[in-house]
Amino acid sequence: MNTRRKKRLVLAVALIGGVAAIASLLLYALNSNLNLFYTPTEIVQGKKDTGVLPEIGQRIRIGGMVTMGSMVRDPESLHVEFAVHDSLGGEIIVTYDDLLPDLFREGQGIVAQGILIESGKLQATEVLAKHDENYMPPEVAAAMGQTHEKLDYNTEQKSGY
């Protein structure tokens, strides 16, 4: 093999090695920032298709309905605890140490993002509430077994909204 071919071979091997190293670092970074969506039942019983349970300390998103009468506020701070359930009967306690959204209330759909601190308990870093009477995030609607339907604007205009 002549020197020109050796140089090309070394360059090709170095290029392939560099691309592999960059790809592996990128996948590692994406994996550490990944937060998966779970329903309360999936946190308790595992995913339907795989049976995989989220691990303690894992960053996840949970969606469901706030259980009526479950909200407990600390009068001295912003700390609040409430339960989130789904149509299959699973229930998870969510703790949050910040201001809740203005539209947050018991009996409505929410999505909370945070860290699972123990089995059945999530320390939320962000809580999102639905923004009107007719909209529910598609992930929450699917988890609750409801169909996500678009509004008929002609009906709205006739009814005066």
PDB file of C-alpha atoms in Angstrom:
ATOM      1  CA  MET A   1       0.000   0.000   0.000  1.00  0.00           C
ATOM      2  CA  ASN A   2       1.429   3.367  -0.933  1.00  0.00           C
ATOM      3  CA  THR A   3       1.604   6.371   1.399  1.00  0.00           C
ATOM      4  CA  ARG A   4      -1.279   8.179  -0.278  1.00  0.00           C
ATOM      5  CA  ARG A   5      -3.668   5.282   0.398  1.00  0.00           C
ATOM      6  CA  LYS A   6      -2.412   5.010   3.994  1.00  0.00           C
ATOM      7  CA  LYS A   7      -3.156   8.696   4.573  1.00  0.00           C
ATOM      8  CA  ARG A   8      -6.658   8.303   3.130  1.00  0.00           C
ATOM      9  CA  LEU A   9      -7.290   5.228   5.268  1.00  0.00           C
ATOM     10  CA  VAL A  10      -6.124   7.007   8.432  1.00  0.00           C
ATOM     11  CA  LEU A  11      -8.277  10.021   7.567  1.00  0.00           C
ATOM     12  CA  ALA A  12     -11.345   7.842   6.923  1.00  0.00           C
ATOM     13  CA  VAL A  13     -10.868   5.911  10.185  1.00  0.00           C
ATOM     14  CA  ALA A  14     -10.394   9.159  12.138  1.00  0.00           C
ATOM     15  CA  LEU A  15     -13.486  10.655  10.520  1.00  0.00           C
ATOM     16  CA  ILE A  16     -15.625   7.607  11.311  1.00  0.00           C
ATOM     17  CA  GLY A  17     -14.290   7.530  14.892  1.00  0.00           C
ATOM     18  CA  GLY A  18     -15.032  11.242  15.357  1.00  0.00           C
ATOM     19  CA  VAL A  19     -18.579  10.894  14.047  1.00  0.00           C
ATOM     20  CA  ALA A  20     -19.166   7.873  16.325  1.00  0.00           C
ATOM     21  CA  ALA A  21     -17.837   9.794  19.353  1.00  0.00           C
ATOM     22  CA  ILE A  22     -20.023  12.824  18.608  1.00  0.00           C
ATOM     23  CA  ALA A  23     -23.097  10.617  18.083  1.00  0.00           C
ATOM     24  CA  SER A  24     -22.539   8.767  21.364  1.00  0.00           C
ATOM     25  CA  LEU A  25     -22.075  12.024  23.306  1.00  0.00           C
ATOM     26  CA  LEU A  26     -25.212  13.460  21.707  1.00  0.00           C
ATOM     27  CA  LEU A  27     -27.275  10.379  22.595  1.00  0.00           C
ATOM     28  CA  TYR A  28     -25.962  10.466  26.171  1.00  0.00           C
ATOM     29  CA  ALA A  29     -26.933  14.148  26.530  1.00  0.00           C
ATOM     30  CA  LEU A  30     -30.396  13.561  25.078  1.00  0.00           C
ATOM     31  CA  ASN A  31     -30.976  10.556  27.322  1.00  0.00           C
ATOM     32  CA  SER A  32     -30.189  12.545  30.472  1.00  0.00           C
ATOM     33  CA  ASN A  33     -32.671  15.285  29.447  1.00  0.00           C
ATOM     34  CA  LEU A  34     -35.422  12.875  28.462  1.00  0.00           C
ATOM     35  CA  ASN A  35     -38.656  13.089  30.420  1.00  0.00           C
ATOM     36  CA  LEU A  36     -41.308  10.529  29.581  1.00  0.00           C
ATOM     37  CA  PHE A  37     -45.081  10.944  29.832  1.00  0.00           C
ATOM     38  CA  TYR A  38     -46.881   8.651  32.271  1.00  0.00           C
ATOM     39  CA  THR A  39     -50.435   8.354  33.550  1.00  0.00           C
ATOM     40  CA  PRO A  40     -51.014   7.686  37.263  1.00  0.00           C
ATOM     41  CA  THR A  41     -51.910   4.065  36.493  1.00  0.00           C
ATOM     42  CA  GLU A  42     -48.690   3.589  34.512  1.00  0.00           C
ATOM     43  CA  ILE A  43     -46.647   4.910  37.437  1.00  0.00           C
ATOM     44  CA  VAL A  44     -48.297   2.405  39.783  1.00  0.00           C
ATOM     45  CA  GLN A  45     -48.588  -0.627  37.467  1.00  0.00           C
ATOM     46  CA  GLY A  46     -46.067   0.067  34.683  1.00  0.00           C
ATOM     47  CA  LYS A  47     -46.505   0.810  30.984  1.00  0.00           C
ATOM     48  CA  LYS A  48     -49.133  -1.354  29.273  1.00  0.00           C
ATOM     49  CA  ASP A  49     -46.945  -2.679  26.484  1.00  0.00           C
ATOM     50  CA  THR A  50     -43.652  -3.157  28.372  1.00  0.00           C
ATOM     51  CA  GLY A  51     -44.565  -3.186  32.062  1.00  0.00           C
ATOM     52  CA  VAL A  52     -41.685  -0.774  32.744  1.00  0.00           C
ATOM     53  CA  LEU A  53     -42.077   1.302  35.921  1.00  0.00           C
ATOM     54  CA  PRO A  54     -40.432   4.722  36.279  1.00  0.00           C
ATOM     55  CA  GLU A  55     -37.438   4.742  38.620  1.00  0.00           C
ATOM     56  CA  ILE A  56     -37.172   6.823  41.790  1.00  0.00           C
ATOM     57  CA  GLY A  57     -35.303  10.019  40.881  1.00  0.00           C
ATOM     58  CA  GLN A  58     -36.371   9.879  37.227  1.00  0.00           C
ATOM     59  CA  ARG A  59     -37.644  13.057  35.553  1.00  0.00           C
ATOM     60  CA  ILE A  60     -41.152  12.404  34.186  1.00  0.00           C
ATOM     61  CA  ARG A  61     -44.347  14.128  33.098  1.00  0.00           C
ATOM     62  CA  ILE A  62     -47.673  12.995  34.482  1.00  0.00           C
ATOM     63  CA  GLY A  63     -51.108  13.837  33.157  1.00  0.00           C
ATOM     64  CA  GLY A  64     -54.554  13.326  34.609  1.00  0.00           C
ATOM     65  CA  MET A  65     -57.370  14.946  36.551  1.00  0.00           C
ATOM     66  CA  VAL A  66     -56.929  16.645  39.912  1.00  0.00           C
ATOM     67  CA  THR A  67     -58.900  14.627  42.467  1.00  0.00           C
ATOM     68  CA  MET A  68     -61.724  16.586  44.114  1.00  0.00           C
ATOM     69  CA  GLY A  69     -60.993  17.435  47.759  1.00  0.00           C
ATOM     70  CA  SER A  70     -57.360  16.345  47.588  1.00  0.00           C
ATOM     71  CA  MET A  71     -55.634  19.739  47.564  1.00  0.00           C
ATOM     72  CA  VAL A  72     -53.795  20.664  50.770  1.00  0.00           C
ATOM     73  CA  ARG A  73     -52.093  24.070  51.006  1.00  0.00           C
ATOM     74  CA  ASP A  74     -49.508  25.126  53.564  1.00  0.00           C
ATOM     75  CA  PRO A  75     -50.702  28.499  54.957  1.00  0.00           C
ATOM     76  CA  GLU A  76     -47.108  29.583  55.722  1.00  0.00           C
ATOM     77  CA  SER A  77     -45.633  28.962  52.249  1.00  0.00           C
ATOM     78  CA  LEU A  78     -46.460  28.236  48.611  1.00  0.00           C
ATOM     79  CA  HIS A  79     -46.233  24.465  49.200  1.00  0.00           C
ATOM     80  CA  VAL A  80     -49.266  22.552  47.927  1.00  0.00           C
ATOM     81  CA  GLU A  81     -50.065  18.852  47.614  1.00  0.00           C
ATOM     82  CA  PHE A  82     -52.814  17.333  45.504  1.00  0.00           C
ATOM     83  CA  ALA A  83     -53.716  13.980  43.995  1.00  0.00           C
ATOM     84  CA  VAL A  84     -53.928  13.286  40.271  1.00  0.00           C
ATOM     85  CA  HIS A  85     -55.974  10.347  38.960  1.00  0.00           C
ATOM     86  CA  ASP A  86     -56.979   8.814  35.655  1.00  0.00           C
ATOM     87  CA  SER A  87     -59.941   6.800  34.411  1.00  0.00           C
ATOM     88  CA  LEU A  88     -58.262   3.467  35.235  1.00  0.00           C
ATOM     89  CA  GLY A  89     -58.121   4.220  38.955  1.00  0.00           C
ATOM     90  CA  GLY A  90     -54.454   5.073  39.437  1.00  0.00           C
ATOM     91  CA  GLU A  91     -53.687   7.985  41.748  1.00  0.00           C
ATOM     92  CA  ILE A  92     -50.442   9.857  42.405  1.00  0.00           C
ATOM     93  CA  ILE A  93     -49.665  12.580  44.959  1.00  0.00           C
ATOM     94  CA  VAL A  94     -48.047  15.680  43.461  1.00  0.00           C
ATOM     95  CA  THR A  95     -46.185  18.222  45.607  1.00  0.00           C
ATOM     96  CA  TYR A  96     -45.403  21.683  44.259  1.00  0.00           C
ATOM     97  CA  ASP A  97     -43.572  24.624  45.863  1.00  0.00           C
ATOM     98  CA  ASP A  98     -44.507  27.500  43.580  1.00  0.00           C
ATOM     99  CA  LEU A  99     -47.539  29.443  42.385  1.00  0.00           C
ATOM    100  CA  LEU A 100     -50.117  27.296  40.621  1.00  0.00           C
ATOM    101  CA  PRO A 101     -51.520  28.480  37.272  1.00  0.00           C
ATOM    102  CA  ASP A 102     -54.549  30.764  37.483  1.00  0.00           C
ATOM    103  CA  LEU A 103     -56.770  28.175  35.798  1.00  0.00           C
ATOM    104  CA  PHE A 104     -55.747  25.364  38.164  1.00  0.00           C
ATOM    105  CA  ARG A 105     -58.607  23.866  40.171  1.00  0.00           C
ATOM    106  CA  GLU A 106     -59.790  20.509  41.448  1.00  0.00           C
ATOM    107  CA  GLY A 107     -61.563  18.318  38.926  1.00  0.00           C
ATOM    108  CA  GLN A 108     -59.678  19.571  35.870  1.00  0.00           C
ATOM    109  CA  GLY A 109     -56.983  18.088  33.652  1.00  0.00           C
ATOM    110  CA  ILE A 110     -53.345  18.982  34.274  1.00  0.00           C
ATOM    111  CA  VAL A 111     -49.863  17.985  33.188  1.00  0.00           C
ATOM    112  CA  ALA A 112     -47.126  18.104  35.830  1.00  0.00           C
ATOM    113  CA  GLN A 113     -43.414  17.727  35.163  1.00  0.00           C
ATOM    114  CA  GLY A 114     -40.996  16.783  37.895  1.00  0.00           C
ATOM    115  CA  ILE A 115     -39.014  14.087  39.649  1.00  0.00           C
ATOM    116  CA  LEU A 116     -40.469  10.906  41.116  1.00  0.00           C
ATOM    117  CA  ILE A 117     -39.321  11.093  44.747  1.00  0.00           C
ATOM    118  CA  GLU A 118     -40.950   7.880  45.935  1.00  0.00           C
ATOM    119  CA  SER A 119     -43.393   5.347  44.597  1.00  0.00           C
ATOM    120  CA  GLY A 120     -46.644   7.237  44.083  1.00  0.00           C
ATOM    121  CA  LYS A 121     -45.250  10.724  44.808  1.00  0.00           C
ATOM    122  CA  LEU A 122     -43.980  13.353  42.363  1.00  0.00           C
ATOM    123  CA  GLN A 123     -42.108  16.550  43.262  1.00  0.00           C
ATOM    124  CA  ALA A 124     -43.278  18.863  40.472  1.00  0.00           C
ATOM    125  CA  THR A 125     -41.126  21.584  38.968  1.00  0.00           C
ATOM    126  CA  GLU A 126     -43.860  22.729  36.578  1.00  0.00           C
ATOM    127  CA  VAL A 127     -47.661  22.405  36.572  1.00  0.00           C
ATOM    128  CA  LEU A 128     -49.709  23.196  33.478  1.00  0.00           C
ATOM    129  CA  ALA A 129     -53.498  23.550  33.482  1.00  0.00           C
ATOM    130  CA  LYS A 130     -55.831  23.396  30.518  1.00  0.00           C
ATOM    131  CA  HIS A 131     -56.697  26.824  29.143  1.00  0.00           C
ATOM    132  CA  ASP A 132     -60.439  26.652  28.485  1.00  0.00           C
ATOM    133  CA  GLU A 133     -63.553  24.551  28.966  1.00  0.00           C
ATOM    134  CA  ASN A 134     -63.282  22.604  25.715  1.00  0.00           C
ATOM    135  CA  TYR A 135     -59.588  21.868  25.302  1.00  0.00           C
ATOM    136  CA  MET A 136     -57.633  19.063  26.921  1.00  0.00           C
ATOM    137  CA  PRO A 137     -54.041  18.213  25.953  1.00  0.00           C
ATOM    138  CA  PRO A 138     -54.102  15.212  23.585  1.00  0.00           C
ATOM    139  CA  GLU A 139     -51.868  13.166  25.912  1.00  0.00           C
ATOM    140  CA  VAL A 140     -54.208  13.744  28.860  1.00  0.00           C
ATOM    141  CA  ALA A 141     -57.312  13.092  26.735  1.00  0.00           C
ATOM    142  CA  ALA A 142     -55.850   9.777  25.588  1.00  0.00           C
ATOM    143  CA  ALA A 143     -54.911   8.877  29.165  1.00  0.00           C
ATOM    144  CA  MET A 144     -58.410   9.724  30.386  1.00  0.00           C
ATOM    145  CA  GLY A 145     -60.067   7.762  27.578  1.00  0.00           C
ATOM    146  CA  GLN A 146     -61.740  10.831  26.099  1.00  0.00           C
ATOM    147  CA  THR A 147     -61.854  11.804  22.464  1.00  0.00           C
ATOM    148  CA  HIS A 148     -60.191  15.011  21.453  1.00  0.00           C
ATOM    149  CA  GLU A 149     -62.691  16.882  19.271  1.00  0.00           C
ATOM    150  CA  LYS A 150     -62.324  20.233  17.567  1.00  0.00           C
ATOM    151  CA  LEU A 151     -64.942  22.895  18.195  1.00  0.00           C
ATOM    152  CA  ASP A 152     -67.470  23.713  15.492  1.00  0.00           C
ATOM    153  CA  TYR A 153     -67.118  27.486  15.182  1.00  0.00           C
ATOM    154  CA  ASN A 154     -70.482  27.804  13.431  1.00  0.00           C
ATOM    155  CA  THR A 155     -72.174  26.359  16.531  1.00  0.00           C
ATOM    156  CA  GLU A 156     -70.231  28.780  18.751  1.00  0.00           C
ATOM    157  CA  GLN A 157     -71.282  31.794  16.747  1.00  0.00           C
ATOM    158  CA  LYS A 158     -74.965  30.768  16.838  1.00  0.00           C
ATOM    159  CA  SER A 159     -74.873  30.279  20.606  1.00  0.00           C
ATOM    160  CA  GLY A 160     -73.379  33.747  21.209  1.00  0.00           C
ATOM    161  CA  TYR A 161     -69.810  32.895  22.248  1.00  0.00           C
TER     162      TYR A 161
END
